[in-house]
Coordinates of C-alpha atoms and ligand atoms in Angstrom, one line a residue:
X28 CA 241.2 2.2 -181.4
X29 CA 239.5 4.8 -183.1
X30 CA 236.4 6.9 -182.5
X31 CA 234.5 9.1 -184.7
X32 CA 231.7 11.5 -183.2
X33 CA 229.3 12.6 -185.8
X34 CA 227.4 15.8 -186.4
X35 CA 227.0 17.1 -182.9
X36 CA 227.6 20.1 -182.1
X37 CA 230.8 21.0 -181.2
X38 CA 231.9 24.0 -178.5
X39 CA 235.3 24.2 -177.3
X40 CA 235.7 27.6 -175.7
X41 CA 239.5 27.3 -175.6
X42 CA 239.5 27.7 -179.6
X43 CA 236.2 30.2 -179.6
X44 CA 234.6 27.0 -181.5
X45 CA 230.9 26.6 -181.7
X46 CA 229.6 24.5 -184.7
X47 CA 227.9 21.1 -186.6
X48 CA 230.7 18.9 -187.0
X49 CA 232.5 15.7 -186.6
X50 CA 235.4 14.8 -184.3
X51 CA 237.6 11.9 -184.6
X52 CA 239.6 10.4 -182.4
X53 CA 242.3 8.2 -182.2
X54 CA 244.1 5.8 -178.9
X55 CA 243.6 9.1 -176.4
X56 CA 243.7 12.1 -178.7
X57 CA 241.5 14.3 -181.0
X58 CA 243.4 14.2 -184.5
X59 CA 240.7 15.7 -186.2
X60 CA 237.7 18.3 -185.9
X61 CA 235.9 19.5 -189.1
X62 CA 232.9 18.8 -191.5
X63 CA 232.4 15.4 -192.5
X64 CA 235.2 13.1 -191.9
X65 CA 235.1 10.8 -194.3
X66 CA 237.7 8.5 -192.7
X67 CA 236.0 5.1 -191.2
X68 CA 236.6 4.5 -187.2
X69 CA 236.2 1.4 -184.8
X70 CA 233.1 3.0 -183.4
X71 CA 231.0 5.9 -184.8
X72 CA 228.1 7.8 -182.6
X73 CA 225.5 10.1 -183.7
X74 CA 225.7 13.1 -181.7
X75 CA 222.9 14.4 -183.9
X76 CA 221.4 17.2 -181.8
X77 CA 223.9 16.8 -179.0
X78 CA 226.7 19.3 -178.0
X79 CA 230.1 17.8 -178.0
X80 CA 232.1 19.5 -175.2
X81 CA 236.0 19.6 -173.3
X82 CA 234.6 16.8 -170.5
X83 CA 233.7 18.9 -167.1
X84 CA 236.9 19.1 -164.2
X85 CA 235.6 19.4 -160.8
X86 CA 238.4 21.3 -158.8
X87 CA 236.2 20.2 -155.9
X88 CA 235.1 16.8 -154.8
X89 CA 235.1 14.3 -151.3
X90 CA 235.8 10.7 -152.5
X91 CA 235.6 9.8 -149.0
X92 CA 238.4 6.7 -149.3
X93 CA 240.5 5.9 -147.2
X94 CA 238.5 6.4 -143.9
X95 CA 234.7 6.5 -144.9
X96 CA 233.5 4.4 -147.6
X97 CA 230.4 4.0 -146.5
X98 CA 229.8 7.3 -147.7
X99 CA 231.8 6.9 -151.1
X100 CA 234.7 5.6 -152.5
X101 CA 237.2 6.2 -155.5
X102 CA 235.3 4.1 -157.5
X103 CA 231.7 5.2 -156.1
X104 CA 233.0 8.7 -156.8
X105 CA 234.3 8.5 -160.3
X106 CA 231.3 6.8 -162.0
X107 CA 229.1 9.9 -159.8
X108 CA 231.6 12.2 -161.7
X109 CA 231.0 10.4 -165.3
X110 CA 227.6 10.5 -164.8
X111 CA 227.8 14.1 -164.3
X112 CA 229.8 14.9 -167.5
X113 CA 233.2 15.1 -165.5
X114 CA 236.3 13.8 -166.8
X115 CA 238.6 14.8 -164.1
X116 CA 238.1 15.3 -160.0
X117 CA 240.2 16.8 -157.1
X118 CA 239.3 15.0 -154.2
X119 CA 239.8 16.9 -151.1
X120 CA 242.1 15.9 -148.2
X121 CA 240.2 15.3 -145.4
X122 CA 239.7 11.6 -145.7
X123 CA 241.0 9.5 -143.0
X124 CA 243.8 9.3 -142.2
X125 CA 244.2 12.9 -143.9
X126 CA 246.2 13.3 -147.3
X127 CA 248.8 15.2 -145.7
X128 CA 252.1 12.9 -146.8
X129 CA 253.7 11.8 -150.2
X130 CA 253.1 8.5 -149.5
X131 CA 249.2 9.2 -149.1
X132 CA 249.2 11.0 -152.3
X133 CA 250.6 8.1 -154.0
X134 CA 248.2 6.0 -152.2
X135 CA 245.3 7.8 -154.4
X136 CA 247.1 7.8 -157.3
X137 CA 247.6 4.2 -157.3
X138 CA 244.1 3.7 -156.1
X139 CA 242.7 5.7 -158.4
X140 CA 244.9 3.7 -161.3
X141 CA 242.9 0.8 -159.8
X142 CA 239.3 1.7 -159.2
X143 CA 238.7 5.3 -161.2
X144 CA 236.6 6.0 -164.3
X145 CA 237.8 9.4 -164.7
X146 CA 241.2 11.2 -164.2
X147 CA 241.2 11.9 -160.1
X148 CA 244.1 14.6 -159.2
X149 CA 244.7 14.4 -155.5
X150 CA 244.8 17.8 -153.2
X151 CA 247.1 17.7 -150.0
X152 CA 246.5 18.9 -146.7
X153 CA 247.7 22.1 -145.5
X154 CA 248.8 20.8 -141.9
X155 CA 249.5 17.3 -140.5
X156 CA 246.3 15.6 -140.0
X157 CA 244.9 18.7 -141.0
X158 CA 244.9 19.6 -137.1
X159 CA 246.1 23.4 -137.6
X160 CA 249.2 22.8 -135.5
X161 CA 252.3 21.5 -137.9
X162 CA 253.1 22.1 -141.9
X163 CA 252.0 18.7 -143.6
X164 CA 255.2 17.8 -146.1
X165 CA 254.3 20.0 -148.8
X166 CA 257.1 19.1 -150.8
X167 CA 256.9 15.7 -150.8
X168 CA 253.4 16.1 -151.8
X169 CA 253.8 18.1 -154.7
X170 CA 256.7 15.8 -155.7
X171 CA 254.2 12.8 -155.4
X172 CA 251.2 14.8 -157.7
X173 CA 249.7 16.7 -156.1
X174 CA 247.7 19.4 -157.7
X175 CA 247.1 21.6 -155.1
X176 CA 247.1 22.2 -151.2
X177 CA 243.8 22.6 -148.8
X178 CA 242.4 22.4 -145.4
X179 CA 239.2 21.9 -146.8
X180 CA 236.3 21.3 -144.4
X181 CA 237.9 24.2 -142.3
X182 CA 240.6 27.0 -142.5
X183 CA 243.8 27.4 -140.8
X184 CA 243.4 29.4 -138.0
X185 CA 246.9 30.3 -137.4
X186 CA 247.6 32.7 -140.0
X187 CA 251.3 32.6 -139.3
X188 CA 251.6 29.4 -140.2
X189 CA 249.3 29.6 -143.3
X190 CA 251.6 32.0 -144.4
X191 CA 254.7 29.8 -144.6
X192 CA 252.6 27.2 -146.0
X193 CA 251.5 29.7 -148.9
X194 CA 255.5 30.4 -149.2
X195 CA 256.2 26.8 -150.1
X196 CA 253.1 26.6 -152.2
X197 CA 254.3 29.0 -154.1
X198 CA 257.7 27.7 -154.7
X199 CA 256.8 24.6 -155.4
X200 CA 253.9 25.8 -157.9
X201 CA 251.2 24.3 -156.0
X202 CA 247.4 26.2 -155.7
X203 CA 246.4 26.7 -152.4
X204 CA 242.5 26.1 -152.3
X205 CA 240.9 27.9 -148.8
X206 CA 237.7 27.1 -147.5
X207 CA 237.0 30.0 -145.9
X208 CA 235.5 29.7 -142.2
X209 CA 236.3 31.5 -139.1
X210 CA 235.6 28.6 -136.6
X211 CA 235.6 30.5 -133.9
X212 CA 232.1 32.9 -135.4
X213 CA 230.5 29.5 -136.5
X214 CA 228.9 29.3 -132.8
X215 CA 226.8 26.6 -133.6
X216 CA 225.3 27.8 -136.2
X217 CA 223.9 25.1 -139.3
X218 CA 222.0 27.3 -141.3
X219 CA 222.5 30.9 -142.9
X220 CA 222.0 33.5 -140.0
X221 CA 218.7 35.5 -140.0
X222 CA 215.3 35.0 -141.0
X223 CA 215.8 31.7 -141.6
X224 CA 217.7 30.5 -138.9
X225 CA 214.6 32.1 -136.7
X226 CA 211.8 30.3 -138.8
X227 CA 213.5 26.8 -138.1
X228 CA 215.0 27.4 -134.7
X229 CA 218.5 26.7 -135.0
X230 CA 221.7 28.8 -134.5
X231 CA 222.6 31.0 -137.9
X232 CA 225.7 31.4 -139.3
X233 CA 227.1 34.6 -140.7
X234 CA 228.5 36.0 -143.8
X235 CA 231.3 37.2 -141.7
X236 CA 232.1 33.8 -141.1
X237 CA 233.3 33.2 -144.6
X238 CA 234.0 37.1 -145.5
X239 CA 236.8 37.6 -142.5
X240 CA 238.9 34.7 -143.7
X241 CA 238.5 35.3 -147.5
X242 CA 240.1 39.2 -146.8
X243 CA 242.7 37.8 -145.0
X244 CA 243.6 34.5 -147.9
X245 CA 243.5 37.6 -150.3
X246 CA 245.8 39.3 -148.0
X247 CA 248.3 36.8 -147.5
X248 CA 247.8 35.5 -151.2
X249 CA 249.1 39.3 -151.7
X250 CA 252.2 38.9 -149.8
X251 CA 253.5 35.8 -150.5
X252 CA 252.1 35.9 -154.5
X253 CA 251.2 32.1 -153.5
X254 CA 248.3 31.5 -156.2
X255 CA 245.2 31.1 -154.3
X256 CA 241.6 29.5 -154.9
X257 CA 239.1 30.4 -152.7
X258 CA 236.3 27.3 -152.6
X259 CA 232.5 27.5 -152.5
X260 CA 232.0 31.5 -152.2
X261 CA 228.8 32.2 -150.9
X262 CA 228.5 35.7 -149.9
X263 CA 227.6 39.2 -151.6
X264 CA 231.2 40.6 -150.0
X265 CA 233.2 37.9 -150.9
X266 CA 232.3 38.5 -154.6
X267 CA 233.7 41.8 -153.9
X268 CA 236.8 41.1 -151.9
X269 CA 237.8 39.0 -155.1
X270 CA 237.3 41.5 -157.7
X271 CA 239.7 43.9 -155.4
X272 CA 242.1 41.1 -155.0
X273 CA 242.1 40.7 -159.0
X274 CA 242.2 44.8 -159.4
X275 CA 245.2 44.7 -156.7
X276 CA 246.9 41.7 -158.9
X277 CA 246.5 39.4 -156.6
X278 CA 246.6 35.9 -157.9
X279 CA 243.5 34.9 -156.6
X280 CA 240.7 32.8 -158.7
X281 CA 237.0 31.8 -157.1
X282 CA 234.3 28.9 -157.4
X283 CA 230.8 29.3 -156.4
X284 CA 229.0 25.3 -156.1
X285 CA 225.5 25.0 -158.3
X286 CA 223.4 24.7 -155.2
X287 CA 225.1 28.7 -154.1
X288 CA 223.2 29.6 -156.8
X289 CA 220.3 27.8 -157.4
X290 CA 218.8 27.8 -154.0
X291 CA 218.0 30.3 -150.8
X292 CA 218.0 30.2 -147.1
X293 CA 214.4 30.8 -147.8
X294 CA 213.7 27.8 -149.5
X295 CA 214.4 25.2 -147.0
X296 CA 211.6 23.8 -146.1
X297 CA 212.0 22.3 -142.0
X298 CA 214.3 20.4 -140.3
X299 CA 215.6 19.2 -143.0
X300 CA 219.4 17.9 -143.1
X301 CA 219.7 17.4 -146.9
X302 CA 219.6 21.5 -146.8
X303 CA 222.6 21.8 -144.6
X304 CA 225.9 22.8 -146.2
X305 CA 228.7 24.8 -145.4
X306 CA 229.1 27.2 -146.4
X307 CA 224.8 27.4 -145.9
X308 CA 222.5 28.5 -148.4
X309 CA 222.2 32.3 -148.7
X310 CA 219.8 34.9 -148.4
X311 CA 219.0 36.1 -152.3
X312 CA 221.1 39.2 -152.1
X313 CA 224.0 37.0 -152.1
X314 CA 222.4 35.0 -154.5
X315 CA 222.2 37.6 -156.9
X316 CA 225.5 38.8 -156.2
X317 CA 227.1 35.3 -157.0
X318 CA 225.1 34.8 -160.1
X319 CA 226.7 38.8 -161.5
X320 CA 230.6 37.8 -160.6
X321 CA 229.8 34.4 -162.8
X322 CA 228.5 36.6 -165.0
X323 CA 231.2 39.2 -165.1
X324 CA 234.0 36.5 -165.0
X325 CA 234.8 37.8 -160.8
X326 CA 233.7 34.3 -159.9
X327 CA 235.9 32.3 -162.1
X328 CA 234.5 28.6 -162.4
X329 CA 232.1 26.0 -160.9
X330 CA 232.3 23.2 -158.8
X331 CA 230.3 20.8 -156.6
X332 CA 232.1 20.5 -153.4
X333 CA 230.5 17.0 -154.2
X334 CA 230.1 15.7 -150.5
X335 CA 228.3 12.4 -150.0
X336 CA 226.8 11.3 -146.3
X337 CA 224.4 8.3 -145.6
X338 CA 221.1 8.3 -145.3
X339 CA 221.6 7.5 -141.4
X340 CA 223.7 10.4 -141.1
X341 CA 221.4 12.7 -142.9
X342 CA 218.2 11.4 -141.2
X343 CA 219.8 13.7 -138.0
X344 CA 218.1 17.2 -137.2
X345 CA 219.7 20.0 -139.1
X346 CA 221.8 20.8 -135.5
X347 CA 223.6 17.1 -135.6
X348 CA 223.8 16.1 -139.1
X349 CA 227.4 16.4 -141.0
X350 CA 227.4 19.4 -143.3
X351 CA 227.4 18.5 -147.4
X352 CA 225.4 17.2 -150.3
X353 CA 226.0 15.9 -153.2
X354 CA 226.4 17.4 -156.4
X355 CA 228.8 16.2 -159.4
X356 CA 225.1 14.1 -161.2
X357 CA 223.4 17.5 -160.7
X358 CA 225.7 20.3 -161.2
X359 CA 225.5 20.2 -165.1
X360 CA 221.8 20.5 -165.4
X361 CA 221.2 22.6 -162.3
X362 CA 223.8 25.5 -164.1
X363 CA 222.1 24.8 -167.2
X364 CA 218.5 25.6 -166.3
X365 CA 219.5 28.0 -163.8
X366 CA 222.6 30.0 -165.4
X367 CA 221.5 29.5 -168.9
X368 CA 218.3 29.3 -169.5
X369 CA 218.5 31.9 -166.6
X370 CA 220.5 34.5 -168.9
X371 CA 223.4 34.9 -166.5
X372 CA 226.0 32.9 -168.9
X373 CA 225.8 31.2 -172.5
X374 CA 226.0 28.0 -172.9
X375 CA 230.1 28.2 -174.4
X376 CA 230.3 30.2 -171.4
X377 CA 229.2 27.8 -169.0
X378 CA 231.6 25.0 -170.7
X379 CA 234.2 27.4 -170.1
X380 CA 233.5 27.7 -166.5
X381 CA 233.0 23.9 -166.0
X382 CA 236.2 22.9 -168.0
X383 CA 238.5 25.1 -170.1
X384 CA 238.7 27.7 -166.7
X385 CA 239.4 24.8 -164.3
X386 CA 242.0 23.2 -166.5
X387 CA 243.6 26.5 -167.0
X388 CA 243.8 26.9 -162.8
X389 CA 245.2 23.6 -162.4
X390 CA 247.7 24.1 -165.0
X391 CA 246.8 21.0 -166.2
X392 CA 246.8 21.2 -170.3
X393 CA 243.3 20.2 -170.6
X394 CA 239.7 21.5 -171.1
X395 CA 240.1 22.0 -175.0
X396 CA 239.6 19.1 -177.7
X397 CA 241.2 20.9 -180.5
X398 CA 243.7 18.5 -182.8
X399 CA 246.3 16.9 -180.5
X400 CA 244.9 17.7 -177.2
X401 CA 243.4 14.3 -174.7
X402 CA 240.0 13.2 -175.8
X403 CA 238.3 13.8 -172.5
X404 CA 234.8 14.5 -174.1
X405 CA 231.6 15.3 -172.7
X406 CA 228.0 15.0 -175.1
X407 CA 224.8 16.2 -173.7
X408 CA 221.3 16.9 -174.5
X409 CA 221.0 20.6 -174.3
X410 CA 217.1 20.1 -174.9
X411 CA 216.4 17.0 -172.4
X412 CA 214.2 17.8 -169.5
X413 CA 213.8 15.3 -166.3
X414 CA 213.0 16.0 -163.0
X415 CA 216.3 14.9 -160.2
X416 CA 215.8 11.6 -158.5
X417 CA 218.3 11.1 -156.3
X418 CA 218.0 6.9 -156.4
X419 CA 219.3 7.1 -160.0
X420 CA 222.7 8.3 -158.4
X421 CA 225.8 6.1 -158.9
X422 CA 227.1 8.3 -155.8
X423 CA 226.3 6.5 -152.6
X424 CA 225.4 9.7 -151.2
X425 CA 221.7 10.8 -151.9
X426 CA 221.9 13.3 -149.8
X427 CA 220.5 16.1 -152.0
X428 CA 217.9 19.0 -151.2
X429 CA 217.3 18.9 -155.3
X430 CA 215.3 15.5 -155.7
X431 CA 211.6 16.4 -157.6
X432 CA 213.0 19.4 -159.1
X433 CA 212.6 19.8 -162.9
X434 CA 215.7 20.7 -164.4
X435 CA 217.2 20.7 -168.6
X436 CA 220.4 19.7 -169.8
X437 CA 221.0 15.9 -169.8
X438 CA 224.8 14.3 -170.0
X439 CA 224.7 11.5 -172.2
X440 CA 228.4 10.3 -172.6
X441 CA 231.5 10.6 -171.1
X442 CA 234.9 9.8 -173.1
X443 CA 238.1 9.7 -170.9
X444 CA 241.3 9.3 -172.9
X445 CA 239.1 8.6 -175.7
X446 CA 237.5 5.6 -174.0
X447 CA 233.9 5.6 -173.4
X448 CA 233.2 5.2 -169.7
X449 CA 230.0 6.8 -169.5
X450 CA 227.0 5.8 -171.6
X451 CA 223.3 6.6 -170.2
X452 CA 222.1 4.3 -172.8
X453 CA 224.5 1.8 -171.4
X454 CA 225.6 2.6 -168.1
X455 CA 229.2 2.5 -166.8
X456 CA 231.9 1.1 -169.4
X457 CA 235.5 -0.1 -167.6
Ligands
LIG523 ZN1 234.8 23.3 -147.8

């Protein structure tokens, strides 16, 4: 099976290339990029006035299988992520029961093998049922392929033992992704802390909630040299704690999530549940802050932290509902009209920071469709307005706070091993 991809323009940061020409591809690889390819293929497209990109890898994602699959599944999940340029996920741990064993790791492999549109690389717990108390078999995990280790959806309070688990991480050349959130501070609080939490009536929640646990990850990440990824930074400090972890040498990388930056505490509107995420929306100083560490490469890369509730659960006040929205069908066009069109990174740049920067975390080889590499390919219409509607998601979580909102930069395909599984012509292929 071949595929040839004509006259779009292609930009793959990883090889500083930016330019009109044709890609071909052949079974799952790129085996040739330059002008005019005469050679014939199986299927030609016209990417006339479309950019040709390394397909999008979201370090952060909750499939929601086994346990909840009401709210998403493996298969739910992976066409969301095609639809939103992504060619490979990590979905999170905290699934039920938790991803905390070798045999559950498998168990999304195999499921993934089964049910996936796009390349899903599993992340292990931290702890046993990610209950704080007992190490979680880290080896057998990473033996089983696992990408990384996380408590995601909390920290682990004990540092002591995070510690150990940061040792083994290490030797076993596993990441070690921290969501960053001193439980005991949280005191109830569901939105950011301050004027806004005032206006609606609720309980805030701090910067200090996030900023006490992302010194000490840097700290530990210091000491053990365990390579550490902090998760959906929010905060002006935490931009800062990084760049001193990076001056110190510290292995430490960061992600900030689209709706960090495209959104304030302000901007919540009422008791509204699709606004409540943790971390919360910000105030704009952090904002601002967020937006200059993308800009000056501190913050390292974006993801969605792509976290899909019903519509039941979402109905709740702001006090009861779960935390999370959605995010991997908006997180393209929301950077795009926000980050680029907003002056904060070029477009190569934001490729970069949506594939080739991931890829390079991970360890993974991919994020770069130079000749030889995997044809996981993203095209999209730099140009394209449209305006979010949340019912056009193949996620079964609407749960977004970005519905109505005008936005530019449409996907149009995505090609996984040099398949086709995303067409928004077509809809969902395999
Ligand atoms: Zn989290």
């Amino acid at each position: 099976m071949s595929l040839l991809i004509k006259n779009g323009r292609v930009i793959n940061p990883a090889t500083d290339t930016d330019g009109i020409m044709d890609l071909l591809i052949e079974g799952t690889r790129v085996v040739k990029a330059a002008k005019n390819i005469p050679e014939e293929a199986d299927q030609v497209i016209d990417a006339k006035g479309l950019c040709v990109a390394p397909g999008f890898i979201d370090l952060h994602v909750h499939l929601r299988e086994p346990g909840f699959e009401y709210k998403e599944t493996i298969k739910t999940g992976s066409r969301a992520a095609a639809r939103g340029g992504y060619t490979s996920i990590c979905p999170m741990p905290n699934t039920k029961p938790a991803i905390d064993s070798a045999d559950m790791v498998k168990f999304i492999i195999n499921k993934a093998k089964e049910d996936a549109i796009v390349h899903v690389l599993p992340v292990g717990a931290v702890t046993k049922g990610q209950q704080g108390q007992e190490l979680a078999d880290i080896a057998g995990m990473a033996e089983a392929g696992a990408v990384a280790i996380s408590e995601d959806g909390k920290s682990v309070m004990n540092a002591n033992l995070y510690r150990d688990a940061m040792k083994l991480a290490e030797e076993h050349s596993l990441l070690v992704m921290a969501h960053c959130e001193d439980i005991n501070l949280v005191n109830g609080g569901c939105v950011n802390a301050g004027p806004a939490a005032e206006r609606l009536g609720v309980k805030g929640i701090s910067n200090s909630v996030e900023d006490v646990i992302t010194v000490r990850d840097i700290l530990l990440a210091k000491e053990t040299k365990a390579s550490l990824h902090l998760c959906h930074c929010s905060t002006k400090d935490s931009v800062s704690f990084i760049r001193w972890g990076k001056e110190e040498g510290v292995k430490v990388t960061a992600e900030v999530c689209p709706h960090h930056f495209s959104m304030t505490c302000d901007e919540i509107p009422g008791n509204d549940a699709n606004y409540k995420m943790n971390p919360p929306l910000r105030a704009k100083e952090d904002v601002e802050a967020l937006k200059a560490g993308l800009h000056d490469g501190v913050i390292d890369c974006i993801s969605t932290d792509h976290a899909p509730h019903s519509a039941e659960e979402k109905k709740k006040p702001l006090e009861s509902a779960p935390f999370g929205i959605v995010g991997s069908e908006t997180a393209f066009s929301l950077s795009y009209t926000n980050l680029v069109k907003g002056g904060v990174l070029t477009l190569p740049e934001l490729i970069e920071r949506m594939s080739t920067v991931p890829a390079k975390i991970l360890g993974i080889g991919k994020g770069d469709i130079s000749e030889g590499k995997t044809a996981d390919l993203v095209l999209f219409d730099p140009e394209a307005e449209y305006v979010i509607d949340a019912s056009e998601f193949a996620s079964k979580g609407k749960n977004t706070p970005f519905g109505g909102r005008k936005v530019q930069g449409r996907i149009c395909m995505t090609i996984v091993d040099g398949k086709v599984v995303y067409d928004a012509s077509r809809g969902f292929i395999g």
